[in-house]
Short mmCIF file of C-alpha atoms in Angstrom, two decimals:
data_model
loop_
_atom_site.label_atom_id
_atom_site.label_comp_id
_atom_site.label_asym_id
_atom_site.label_seq_id
_atom_site.Cartn_x
_atom_site.Cartn_y
_atom_site.Cartn_z
CA ASN L 1 24.90 28.05 -9.45
CA ILE L 2 26.51 27.91 -5.99
CA VAL L 3 24.75 30.98 -4.63
CA MET L 4 21.31 29.71 -5.63
CA ARG L 5 22.06 26.22 -4.31
CA ASN L 6 23.14 27.67 -0.96
CA ARG L 7 20.01 29.78 -0.82
CA LEU L 8 17.86 26.74 -1.56
CA ILE L 9 19.59 24.81 1.24
CA LEU L 10 19.01 27.75 3.59
CA ILE L 11 15.30 27.84 2.78
CA VAL L 12 14.80 24.08 3.11
CA VAL L 13 16.78 23.85 6.35
CA PHE L 14 14.98 26.85 7.78
CA LEU L 15 11.53 25.51 6.96
CA SER L 16 12.44 22.00 8.10
CA ALA L 17 13.79 23.29 11.40
CA PHE L 18 10.65 25.33 11.84
CA SER L 19 8.39 22.36 11.17
CA VAL L 20 9.99 20.19 13.85
CA SER L 21 10.57 22.88 16.47
CA CYS L 22 6.96 23.95 16.99
CA LYS L 23 5.37 22.50 20.10
CA LYS L 24 2.03 22.02 18.39
CA SER L 25 2.09 22.05 14.61
CA PHE L 26 3.35 23.88 11.55
CA LEU L 27 0.29 26.09 11.70
CA ASP L 28 1.29 27.73 14.97
CA LYS L 29 3.69 30.28 13.48
CA GLN L 30 4.61 32.07 10.30
CA PRO L 31 7.63 30.36 8.66
CA LEU L 32 9.63 33.58 8.47
CA THR L 33 12.14 35.08 10.87
CA GLU L 34 13.34 38.66 10.83
CA TYR L 35 16.50 37.43 9.14
CA SER L 36 14.73 35.66 6.31
CA GLU L 37 12.22 38.51 5.83
CA ALA L 38 15.09 40.90 5.28
CA THR L 39 17.17 38.73 2.98
CA LEU L 40 14.73 36.81 0.76
CA TRP L 41 12.58 37.89 -2.18
CA THR L 42 15.14 40.33 -3.55
CA GLY L 43 15.21 38.97 -7.10
CA VAL L 44 14.65 36.06 -9.45
CA GLY L 45 17.43 34.02 -7.82
CA ASP L 46 15.69 34.09 -4.45
CA ALA L 47 12.33 33.31 -6.04
CA THR L 48 13.80 30.34 -7.91
CA ALA L 49 15.42 28.99 -4.75
CA ALA L 50 12.15 29.31 -2.85
CA CYS L 51 10.26 27.64 -5.69
CA ASN L 52 12.79 24.80 -5.76
CA ALA L 53 12.30 24.33 -2.03
CA CYS L 54 8.66 23.51 -2.74
CA TYR L 55 9.81 20.77 -5.14
CA SER L 56 12.32 19.30 -2.69
CA ASN L 57 9.97 16.84 -1.00
CA PHE L 58 6.67 16.96 -2.86
CA GLU L 59 6.90 13.21 -3.50
CA ASP L 60 9.23 10.42 -2.38
CA GLY L 61 10.26 8.08 -5.18
CA GLN L 62 11.09 5.23 -2.81
CA GLU L 63 7.63 5.52 -1.25
CA VAL L 64 6.10 5.31 -4.73
CA VAL L 65 7.85 1.96 -5.14
CA TYR L 66 6.76 0.82 -1.68
CA PHE L 67 3.17 1.88 -2.24
CA ASP L 68 2.21 -1.28 -4.11
CA VAL L 69 2.65 -3.04 -0.74
CA VAL L 70 -0.51 -1.23 0.38
CA SER L 71 -2.40 -3.25 -2.25
CA ASP L 72 -2.78 -6.84 -3.40
CA ASN L 73 0.27 -6.44 -5.65
CA ALA L 74 2.99 -6.84 -3.05
CA HIS L 75 4.02 -7.63 0.51
CA VAL L 76 6.64 -6.38 2.98
CA PRO L 77 8.32 -9.19 4.93
CA TYR L 78 9.66 -6.97 7.69
CA PRO L 79 7.29 -5.79 10.46
CA TRP L 80 9.58 -2.88 11.35
CA GLU L 81 8.93 -1.35 7.95
CA TRP L 82 5.80 0.71 8.49
CA TRP L 83 4.22 -0.30 5.16
CA GLN L 84 3.26 -3.79 6.31
CA GLN L 85 0.34 -2.59 8.42
CA PHE L 86 -1.24 -0.85 5.45
CA GLY L 87 -1.05 -4.02 3.38
CA ASN L 88 -2.33 -6.63 5.79
CA LEU L 89 -4.47 -4.14 7.76
CA GLN L 90 -3.82 -6.12 10.96
CA LEU L 91 -1.72 -3.51 12.72
CA LEU L 92 -3.44 -0.48 11.26
CA SER L 93 -4.47 1.97 13.95
CA PRO L 94 -4.27 5.71 14.75
CA ASN L 95 -0.91 4.95 16.36
CA ASN L 96 0.67 4.08 13.00
CA SER L 97 3.51 6.06 11.49
CA GLY L 98 1.15 8.00 9.20
CA ARG L 99 3.88 9.41 7.00
CA LYS L 100 1.46 10.91 4.50
CA TYR L 101 -0.32 13.03 7.11
CA ASP L 102 2.02 16.01 7.05
CA TYR L 103 1.94 19.58 5.86
CA VAL L 104 5.60 20.29 5.13
CA THR L 105 5.28 20.83 1.38
CA ILE L 106 1.89 22.51 1.75
CA THR L 107 3.50 24.94 4.20
CA ARG L 108 6.35 25.72 1.82
CA CYS L 109 3.88 26.30 -1.01
CA ASN L 110 1.67 28.61 1.06
CA TRP L 111 4.71 30.53 2.23
CA PHE L 112 5.97 30.92 -1.34
CA LEU L 113 2.61 32.05 -2.70
CA GLU L 114 2.16 34.62 0.06
CA ASN L 115 5.55 36.23 -0.59
CA ILE L 116 6.45 35.83 -4.26
CA ASP L 117 4.54 38.87 -5.46
CA LYS L 118 6.87 41.19 -3.57
CA THR L 119 9.84 40.02 -5.68
CA PRO L 120 11.09 42.39 -8.43
CA MET L 121 11.28 40.08 -11.45
CA ASP L 122 9.83 39.36 -14.86
CA GLN L 123 6.06 38.94 -14.47
CA ASP L 124 5.81 35.98 -16.84
CA ILE L 125 8.41 34.01 -14.88
CA LEU L 126 6.74 34.98 -11.62
CA ASN L 127 3.36 33.74 -12.89
CA ARG L 128 4.91 30.51 -14.14
CA MET L 129 6.51 29.82 -10.75
CA LYS L 130 3.22 30.48 -8.99
CA ALA L 131 1.53 27.98 -11.29
CA GLU L 132 4.24 25.39 -10.55
CA VAL L 133 3.79 25.80 -6.81
CA ARG L 134 0.00 25.71 -7.06
CA PHE L 135 0.39 22.36 -8.84
CA LEU L 136 2.70 21.00 -6.12
CA ARG L 137 0.23 22.03 -3.43
CA ALA L 138 -2.66 20.49 -5.37
CA TYR L 139 -0.67 17.24 -5.74
CA GLN L 140 -0.22 17.10 -1.97
CA TYR L 141 -3.91 17.65 -1.36
CA PHE L 142 -4.82 15.02 -3.95
CA VAL L 143 -2.80 12.28 -2.22
CA ARG L 144 -4.01 13.20 1.25
CA SER L 145 -7.67 13.52 0.33
CA GLN L 146 -7.53 10.08 -1.29
CA LEU L 147 -5.90 8.44 1.71
CA TYR L 148 -7.71 10.20 4.53
CA GLY L 149 -10.89 11.59 2.98
CA ASP L 150 -11.70 14.92 4.62
CA PHE L 151 -8.47 16.88 5.04
CA PRO L 152 -7.81 20.43 6.32
CA LEU L 153 -7.67 22.79 3.33
CA ILE L 154 -5.15 25.46 4.32
CA THR L 155 -4.16 27.94 1.63
CA LYS L 156 -2.46 30.62 3.69
CA MET L 157 -0.17 30.98 6.68
CA LEU L 158 -2.23 31.02 9.86
CA THR L 159 -1.85 32.74 13.18
CA PRO L 160 -1.58 30.52 16.28
CA GLU L 161 -5.16 31.46 17.12
CA GLU L 162 -6.40 30.40 13.69
CA ALA L 163 -4.35 27.22 13.81
CA ASN L 164 -6.03 26.09 17.00
CA THR L 165 -9.48 26.19 15.39
CA ILE L 166 -8.89 24.28 12.14
CA GLU L 167 -11.15 21.40 11.18
CA ARG L 168 -11.11 18.77 8.46
CA THR L 169 -12.47 20.08 5.17
CA PRO L 170 -14.98 17.82 3.35
CA LYS L 171 -13.22 15.85 0.63
CA ALA L 172 -15.56 17.10 -2.10
CA GLN L 173 -14.54 20.67 -1.31
CA VAL L 174 -10.85 19.72 -1.37
CA VAL L 175 -11.30 18.01 -4.75
CA ASP L 176 -13.04 21.08 -6.18
CA PHE L 177 -10.10 23.19 -5.00
CA ILE L 178 -7.56 20.78 -6.55
CA LEU L 179 -9.33 20.78 -9.92
CA GLN L 180 -9.61 24.56 -10.02
CA GLU L 181 -5.94 24.97 -9.13
CA LEU L 182 -4.85 22.52 -11.81
CA ASP L 183 -7.10 24.07 -14.44
CA GLU L 184 -5.79 27.57 -13.78
CA ALA L 185 -2.18 26.41 -13.56
CA SER L 186 -2.47 24.60 -16.89
CA GLN L 187 -3.36 27.87 -18.61
CA VAL L 188 -0.06 29.45 -17.50
CA LEU L 189 2.46 26.62 -17.63
CA PRO L 190 4.56 25.91 -20.76
CA ASP L 191 4.36 22.70 -22.77
CA SER L 192 8.01 21.88 -22.07
CA TYR L 193 11.34 23.13 -20.73
CA ASP L 194 14.95 22.96 -21.89
CA GLY L 195 18.26 22.32 -20.14
CA ASP L 196 18.36 22.49 -16.36
CA ASP L 197 14.66 23.35 -16.19
CA ARG L 198 13.64 19.92 -17.44
CA GLY L 199 11.53 18.23 -14.80
CA ARG L 200 9.60 21.34 -13.83
CA ILE L 201 5.83 21.24 -13.91
CA THR L 202 4.34 21.59 -17.39
CA LYS L 203 0.92 22.22 -18.84
CA GLY L 204 0.69 18.51 -19.60
CA ALA L 205 1.45 17.58 -15.99
CA ALA L 206 -1.31 19.85 -14.70
CA LEU L 207 -3.84 18.44 -17.15
CA ALA L 208 -2.72 14.84 -16.56
CA LEU L 209 -3.10 15.13 -12.80
CA LYS L 210 -6.47 16.80 -13.34
CA ALA L 211 -7.59 13.83 -15.48
CA ARG L 212 -6.46 11.43 -12.75
CA VAL L 213 -8.25 13.34 -10.00
CA GLU L 214 -11.43 13.48 -12.09
CA LEU L 215 -11.27 9.74 -12.78
CA TYR L 216 -10.66 8.91 -9.13
CA ASN L 217 -13.64 11.03 -8.11
CA ASN L 218 -16.08 9.66 -10.69
CA LYS L 219 -16.10 12.78 -12.84
CA LEU L 220 -15.99 10.63 -15.93
CA THR L 221 -17.06 13.04 -18.66
CA GLU L 222 -14.56 15.58 -17.40
CA SER L 223 -11.78 12.99 -17.08
CA ALA L 224 -12.21 11.75 -20.64
CA ALA L 225 -12.17 15.32 -21.93
CA THR L 226 -9.09 16.30 -19.92
CA ALA L 227 -7.20 13.16 -20.94
CA LYS L 228 -8.05 13.97 -24.55
CA GLN L 229 -6.58 17.45 -24.03
CA VAL L 230 -3.29 15.83 -23.01
CA MET L 231 -3.42 13.50 -26.00
CA ASP L 232 -4.07 16.43 -28.33
CA LEU L 233 -1.15 18.49 -27.04
CA GLY L 234 1.13 16.63 -29.44
CA VAL L 235 3.87 16.61 -26.80
CA TYR L 236 3.70 13.03 -25.53
CA SER L 237 3.97 9.58 -27.06
CA LEU L 238 4.73 6.10 -25.78
CA PHE L 239 8.41 5.24 -25.49
CA SER L 240 9.36 2.40 -27.82
CA ASP L 241 10.48 -0.13 -25.20
CA TYR L 242 8.68 -0.80 -21.89
CA GLN L 243 11.69 -2.04 -19.94
CA GLU L 244 14.06 0.59 -21.32
CA LEU L 245 11.57 3.27 -20.31
CA PHE L 246 12.70 2.92 -16.67
CA ARG L 247 16.40 3.55 -17.20
CA MET L 248 18.58 6.54 -16.38
CA LYS L 249 19.78 6.93 -19.94
CA ASN L 250 16.20 7.38 -21.12
CA GLU L 251 14.99 9.92 -18.57
CA TYR L 252 12.89 12.83 -19.82
CA ASN L 253 11.66 10.75 -22.72
CA SER L 254 8.46 11.42 -24.63
CA GLU L 255 6.29 9.33 -22.30
CA ILE L 256 7.20 10.99 -19.01
CA ILE L 257 4.70 13.66 -18.03
CA LEU L 258 5.80 14.03 -14.41
CA ASP L 259 8.58 12.42 -12.41
CA ARG L 260 10.54 12.72 -9.19
CA ALA L 261 14.10 13.62 -10.10
CA TYR L 262 17.21 12.10 -8.52
CA THR L 263 20.90 12.35 -9.35
CA GLU L 264 23.85 10.17 -8.37
CA SER L 265 26.18 13.16 -8.32
CA ASP L 266 24.37 14.79 -5.38
CA PRO L 267 24.55 12.76 -2.12
CA ASN L 268 21.48 14.66 -0.89
CA LEU L 269 19.41 13.77 -3.95
CA THR L 270 19.65 10.03 -4.57
CA ILE L 271 17.13 7.21 -4.34
CA GLY L 272 17.73 3.90 -2.60
CA LEU L 273 16.64 1.07 -4.89
CA GLN L 274 17.98 -1.63 -2.58
CA VAL L 275 14.42 -2.12 -1.34
CA LEU L 276 13.62 -3.95 -4.58
CA ALA L 277 16.77 -5.97 -5.22
CA PRO L 278 17.39 -9.51 -3.95
CA GLU L 279 19.36 -9.83 -0.71
CA ASP L 280 22.08 -11.86 -2.44
CA THR L 281 22.75 -9.02 -4.89
CA PRO L 282 26.43 -7.96 -4.76
CA GLY L 283 26.46 -4.63 -3.00
CA GLY L 284 23.34 -5.42 -1.01
CA GLY L 285 19.62 -5.66 -1.51
CA TRP L 286 16.79 -5.73 0.99
CA SER L 287 14.03 -7.70 -0.80
CA SER L 288 11.60 -5.39 0.98
CA VAL L 289 8.99 -5.29 -1.77
CA ASN L 290 7.90 -8.87 -2.50
CA ILE L 291 5.51 -9.44 -5.41
CA ASN L 292 2.37 -11.44 -4.63
CA GLN L 293 1.28 -14.45 -6.71
CA SER L 294 -2.00 -12.71 -7.56
CA LEU L 295 -0.14 -10.09 -9.58
CA MET L 296 1.88 -12.78 -11.34
CA ASP L 297 -1.33 -14.56 -12.30
CA ALA L 298 -2.88 -11.37 -13.67
CA TYR L 299 -0.46 -11.20 -16.62
CA GLU L 300 -1.97 -12.59 -19.81
CA MET L 301 -0.36 -15.08 -22.12
CA ALA L 302 1.52 -13.58 -25.07
CA ASN L 303 -1.48 -14.43 -27.25
CA GLY L 304 -3.71 -12.13 -25.20
CA LYS L 305 -5.59 -14.87 -23.35
CA THR L 306 -5.74 -15.11 -19.57
CA ILE L 307 -4.06 -18.09 -17.90
CA ASP L 308 -7.40 -19.49 -16.73
CA ASP L 309 -8.56 -19.82 -20.33
CA PRO L 310 -8.15 -23.51 -21.26
CA THR L 311 -7.26 -22.48 -24.83
CA SER L 312 -4.50 -20.06 -23.76
CA GLY L 313 -1.63 -22.56 -23.88
CA TYR L 314 -0.67 -21.90 -20.28
CA ASN L 315 1.56 -24.67 -18.88
CA ILE L 316 1.50 -24.99 -15.11
CA ASP L 317 5.06 -26.38 -15.16
CA LYS L 318 6.32 -23.57 -17.39
CA PRO L 319 4.33 -20.71 -15.88
CA PHE L 320 6.49 -17.86 -17.17
CA VAL L 321 6.89 -19.03 -20.75
CA ASN L 322 4.98 -17.17 -23.46
CA ARG L 323 3.55 -14.62 -21.05
CA ASP L 324 2.99 -10.88 -21.46
CA PRO L 325 6.58 -9.54 -21.81
CA ARG L 326 5.91 -7.00 -19.06
CA LEU L 327 5.93 -9.80 -16.48
CA LEU L 328 9.63 -10.59 -16.78
CA GLN L 329 10.41 -6.90 -17.33
CA THR L 330 8.74 -6.03 -14.01
CA VAL L 331 9.52 -9.01 -11.76
CA ILE L 332 12.59 -11.12 -10.94
CA ILE L 333 11.32 -14.70 -10.83
CA PRO L 334 12.93 -17.73 -9.15
CA GLY L 335 15.81 -18.99 -11.26
CA ALA L 336 16.29 -15.70 -13.09
CA GLU L 337 19.67 -14.03 -13.48
CA TYR L 338 20.12 -10.64 -11.89
CA ALA L 339 23.34 -8.65 -11.46
CA GLY L 340 25.50 -11.75 -11.85
CA ILE L 341 23.57 -14.01 -9.48
CA ILE L 342 20.89 -16.65 -9.92
CA PHE L 343 17.93 -15.60 -7.79
CA ASN L 344 17.14 -18.67 -5.69
CA PRO L 345 14.56 -18.17 -2.93
CA MET L 346 14.35 -21.99 -2.50
CA ASN L 347 17.95 -22.29 -1.27
CA PRO L 348 18.11 -22.45 2.55
CA ASN L 349 21.64 -21.01 2.41
CA SER L 350 20.56 -17.98 0.39
CA LEU L 351 19.80 -14.62 1.94
CA ASP L 352 16.72 -14.73 -0.28
CA TYR L 353 15.36 -17.98 1.20
CA TRP L 354 11.60 -17.48 1.08
CA PRO L 355 10.51 -18.36 4.64
CA THR L 356 13.17 -16.12 6.19
CA TYR L 357 13.48 -12.95 4.17
CA ASN L 358 11.93 -12.94 0.72
CA TYR L 359 8.52 -14.29 1.66
CA THR L 360 6.83 -14.49 -1.74
CA GLY L 361 9.90 -15.44 -3.77
CA TYR L 362 9.37 -12.64 -6.30
CA VAL L 363 11.01 -9.19 -6.27
CA GLY L 364 10.99 -6.14 -8.50
CA ARG L 365 13.06 -5.81 -11.67
CA LYS L 366 11.48 -2.57 -12.85
CA TYR L 367 13.83 0.35 -11.97
CA THR L 368 16.68 -1.89 -10.73
CA HIS L 369 19.17 -1.85 -13.61
CA PHE L 370 22.00 -2.47 -11.18
CA LYS L 371 25.60 -2.09 -12.40
CA SER L 372 24.57 -1.27 -15.96
CA ASP L 373 23.07 2.07 -14.94
CA TYR L 374 24.53 2.74 -11.49
CA ALA L 375 27.06 1.08 -9.24
CA ASP L 376 25.40 1.63 -5.88
CA LEU L 377 21.84 0.49 -5.11
CA TYR L 378 21.78 2.82 -2.12
CA ARG L 379 22.57 5.88 -4.21
CA GLY L 380 20.65 5.63 -7.46
CA GLY L 381 20.15 8.53 -9.80
CA LEU L 382 17.06 7.19 -11.52
CA ASN L 383 14.08 9.52 -11.85
CA ILE L 384 10.88 7.80 -10.70
CA PRO L 385 7.91 8.37 -13.05
CA LEU L 386 4.79 9.74 -11.36
CA ILE L 387 2.58 10.19 -14.41
CA ARG L 388 3.18 8.56 -17.78
CA TYR L 389 1.41 8.96 -21.10
CA ALA L 390 0.37 5.30 -20.91
CA GLU L 391 -1.73 6.16 -17.87
CA ILE L 392 -3.43 8.97 -19.78
CA LEU L 393 -4.39 6.57 -22.59
CA LEU L 394 -5.81 4.11 -20.07
CA THR L 395 -7.59 6.91 -18.20
CA TYR L 396 -9.25 8.06 -21.41
CA ALA L 397 -10.30 4.49 -22.26
CA GLU L 398 -11.63 3.75 -18.77
CA ALA L 399 -13.65 6.95 -18.52
CA LYS L 400 -15.25 6.26 -21.91
CA ILE L 401 -15.98 2.66 -20.95
CA GLU L 402 -17.65 3.70 -17.70
CA LEU L 403 -19.71 6.25 -19.63
CA ASN L 404 -20.63 3.39 -22.02
CA GLN L 405 -19.30 5.47 -24.89
CA ILE L 406 -17.49 2.56 -26.48
CA ASP L 407 -16.04 3.43 -29.87
CA ASN L 408 -12.86 2.89 -31.86
CA SER L 409 -11.00 5.53 -29.84
CA VAL L 410 -11.34 3.33 -26.73
CA TYR L 411 -9.81 0.30 -28.45
CA ASP L 412 -7.16 2.46 -30.10
CA ALA L 413 -5.99 3.87 -26.75
CA ILE L 414 -5.73 0.43 -25.15
CA ASP L 415 -4.09 -1.09 -28.22
CA LEU L 416 -1.36 1.54 -28.20
CA VAL L 417 -0.36 0.49 -24.69
CA ARG L 418 -0.59 -3.22 -25.44
CA SER L 419 1.26 -3.11 -28.75
CA ARG L 420 4.16 -1.17 -27.23
CA ALA L 421 4.47 -4.01 -24.70
CA GLY L 422 4.48 -6.60 -27.49
CA MET L 423 0.93 -7.75 -26.86
CA PRO L 424 -1.79 -8.29 -29.50
CA ASP L 425 -4.60 -5.79 -29.99
CA VAL L 426 -7.77 -6.24 -28.00
CA ASP L 427 -10.00 -9.03 -29.31
CA GLN L 428 -13.10 -6.94 -30.01
CA THR L 429 -15.31 -10.01 -30.24
CA LYS L 430 -14.35 -11.08 -26.73
CA TYR L 431 -14.26 -7.59 -25.25
CA ALA L 432 -17.33 -5.92 -26.71
CA THR L 433 -19.61 -5.03 -23.80
CA GLN L 434 -19.09 -2.50 -21.05
CA GLN L 435 -18.59 -5.22 -18.43
CA GLN L 436 -16.10 -7.14 -20.57
CA LEU L 437 -14.11 -4.01 -21.30
CA ARG L 438 -14.24 -2.99 -17.64
CA THR L 439 -12.57 -6.28 -16.75
CA LEU L 440 -9.94 -5.73 -19.43
CA ILE L 441 -9.10 -2.12 -18.60
CA ARG L 442 -8.77 -2.88 -14.91
CA ARG L 443 -6.37 -5.73 -15.63
CA GLU L 444 -4.43 -3.59 -18.11
CA ARG L 445 -3.97 -0.83 -15.55
CA ARG L 446 -2.72 -3.31 -12.97
CA ILE L 447 -0.15 -4.78 -15.36
CA GLU L 448 1.04 -1.63 -17.10
CA LEU L 449 1.35 0.42 -13.90
CA ALA L 450 2.62 -2.29 -11.54
CA MET L 451 5.14 -0.99 -8.98
CA GLU L 452 4.21 2.61 -9.75
CA GLY L 453 2.17 3.24 -6.62
CA LEU L 454 -1.32 3.45 -8.11
CA ARG L 455 -2.89 0.04 -7.43
CA TRP L 456 -4.31 0.93 -4.00
CA PHE L 457 -6.10 3.97 -5.39
CA ASP L 458 -7.71 1.74 -8.03
CA ILE L 459 -8.86 -0.75 -5.39
CA GLN L 460 -10.27 2.12 -3.36
CA ARG L 461 -12.21 3.79 -6.14
CA TRP L 462 -13.47 0.51 -7.63
CA GLN L 463 -14.50 -0.62 -4.13
CA ILE L 464 -13.02 -4.09 -4.66
CA GLY L 465 -11.22 -4.40 -1.32
CA ASN L 466 -13.50 -7.25 -0.23
CA GLU L 467 -12.58 -9.14 -3.37
CA VAL L 468 -8.82 -8.62 -3.57
CA MET L 469 -7.66 -7.69 -0.05
CA ASN L 470 -9.35 -10.53 1.85
CA GLY L 471 -8.05 -14.03 2.47
CA PRO L 472 -4.68 -15.73 2.03
CA VAL L 473 -1.73 -14.19 0.22
CA TYR L 474 0.41 -16.62 -1.77
CA GLY L 475 3.89 -16.57 -3.21
CA LEU L 476 6.14 -18.88 -5.22
CA ARG L 477 5.42 -22.51 -6.05
CA PHE L 478 7.72 -25.00 -4.32
CA SER L 479 10.61 -26.23 -6.47
CA THR L 480 14.31 -26.92 -6.72
CA ILE L 481 16.58 -24.53 -8.62
CA ASP L 482 20.02 -25.52 -9.89
CA ALA L 483 23.10 -23.34 -10.35
CA ASN L 484 22.07 -22.46 -13.89
CA GLY L 485 18.63 -21.29 -12.86
CA ASN L 486 16.72 -24.35 -14.07
CA VAL L 487 13.55 -24.78 -12.05
CA THR L 488 11.98 -28.17 -11.27
CA TYR L 489 8.64 -27.97 -9.50
CA THR L 490 8.22 -30.41 -6.63
CA SER L 491 4.64 -29.56 -5.71
CA THR L 492 1.57 -27.80 -7.04
CA GLU L 493 1.41 -25.95 -3.73
CA HIS L 494 2.31 -22.27 -3.38
CA ALA L 495 3.87 -20.75 -0.28
CA LYS L 496 1.23 -19.16 1.93
CA ILE L 497 2.44 -15.80 3.20
CA GLU L 498 -0.35 -14.51 5.41
CA ASP L 499 -4.09 -14.10 5.81
CA ARG L 500 -5.62 -10.69 5.27
CA VAL L 501 -8.92 -9.35 6.55
CA PHE L 502 -10.43 -6.30 4.86
CA ASP L 503 -13.17 -4.30 6.61
CA PRO L 504 -15.01 -2.20 3.98
CA SER L 505 -16.64 -0.12 6.71
CA LYS L 506 -13.30 1.49 7.51
CA ASN L 507 -10.31 0.26 5.49
CA TYR L 508 -10.91 2.34 2.36
CA LEU L 509 -9.54 5.27 4.39
CA TRP L 510 -6.43 5.41 6.54
CA PRO L 511 -6.73 6.50 10.18
CA ILE L 512 -5.61 9.96 11.17
CA PRO L 513 -2.46 9.54 13.28
CA GLN L 514 -3.16 9.90 17.00
CA SER L 515 -0.36 12.43 17.25
CA GLN L 516 -2.30 14.70 14.89
CA MET L 517 -5.54 14.07 16.76
CA ASP L 518 -3.79 15.20 19.95
CA ILE L 519 -2.69 18.42 18.27
CA SER L 520 -5.92 19.27 16.47
CA LYS L 521 -8.69 19.08 19.04
CA ASN L 522 -11.40 19.78 16.45
CA PHE L 523 -10.52 16.75 14.35
CA VAL L 524 -12.89 13.76 14.18
CA GLN L 525 -11.29 10.35 13.56
CA ASN L 526 -12.24 8.32 10.49
CA PRO L 527 -14.95 5.71 11.19
CA GLY L 528 -13.89 2.45 12.80
CA TYR L 529 -10.52 3.53 14.20
#
């Protein structure tokens, strides 16, 4: 309703103004003025608006799409886009933009949790809202502890004196806090919502994030058990079609456990998907997220064999024929049709010419159902999935594999994901040992979850940066492409995009921004920066 919407805007604007007006940091003052103290927390409407304010920026869907650039999956061609330095690691320093080192949502959550109990309202709804906000705060701490390691664990509003003495909390302690918060929240939250409440945090979301955090922190027994809890809820199942899964008309389907909601009808709540689309797209694209050749090569053949297997049937001159269907459902390849154009990064007269703009010659198709789903790439209404049931199945399988508890349930979980994509079941004679299955599950995660912002975290926890983030990055193979999209290869050579150098002594963590170091005198910088 209009009153609640206005109250939500008031809360968000007030907290946002507060966060940028402090001379030092958000911790220097309480985020309440005499006006807001007197007018908020009078009933369920105020509580709902304050709860919604905590949701308003807990994750950025466009940044989720960009986040594959941080990994070996993708590349940003434009140095002015801050993501490039996290991918090639050559500009990475404490002076970087550091957009993930902020406390805005954490502040809103702490403020909500300190004040909600004073609101006269139904106790069950109050407890549910508290559980939602505890989840949102835990999500923030999860991302930041993964990226930066030790991170200040602040669970209340601090006085200026307290704020000036904060230090970084050991990551293990932050992780313990996250897991406890998610466990307790899961016991309060409902399995699902109806109507306008769809998209709120559920029991399944709390358990799914808990399983992810446990997996990322090598708590394998716990992760397998928590993933199994999600599987046993009976709430989630894989959507029937992989490509259709990422369309507006299929939002809130049975596979989505958590997403970031957007709507075309609200100019303040849309997502810009132009970062994925080709530059020649009518209406404008940016080609900002270019897919690397290494991701293209990771997709199996349709028969389940890898392209380096001499018996796979892979044809170097027909590289995208008879491949895992998810490849063409995720990536726009040279010569492909998209939104009424033929994507031609080999044409010097094209805005997508590879040496100038679209460096690798591959861009994202996942999410970008331009014209059929929305008319304006700059104002999309597509919800961006943050946790899907497919991830839970792969989490369960991986945890069991790493525990060397290989049984039919492991193969069943992987096969569900593969069969939905149109791929054959796992060849149990070829993938029988722990090491063989480890190779398979890691490849399956990369393919299934491509462009969903999780690849870097996998590289980090598997400690494979030396292997996949070092050396040259390649893109498309040189060719000519006619007006109908027919590709004729003119060389076996691939375009070289850049050379990367990965330093395992420091690059598994991001540097704390110098601006934050200047504010927080007790902070110690991450090693090597």
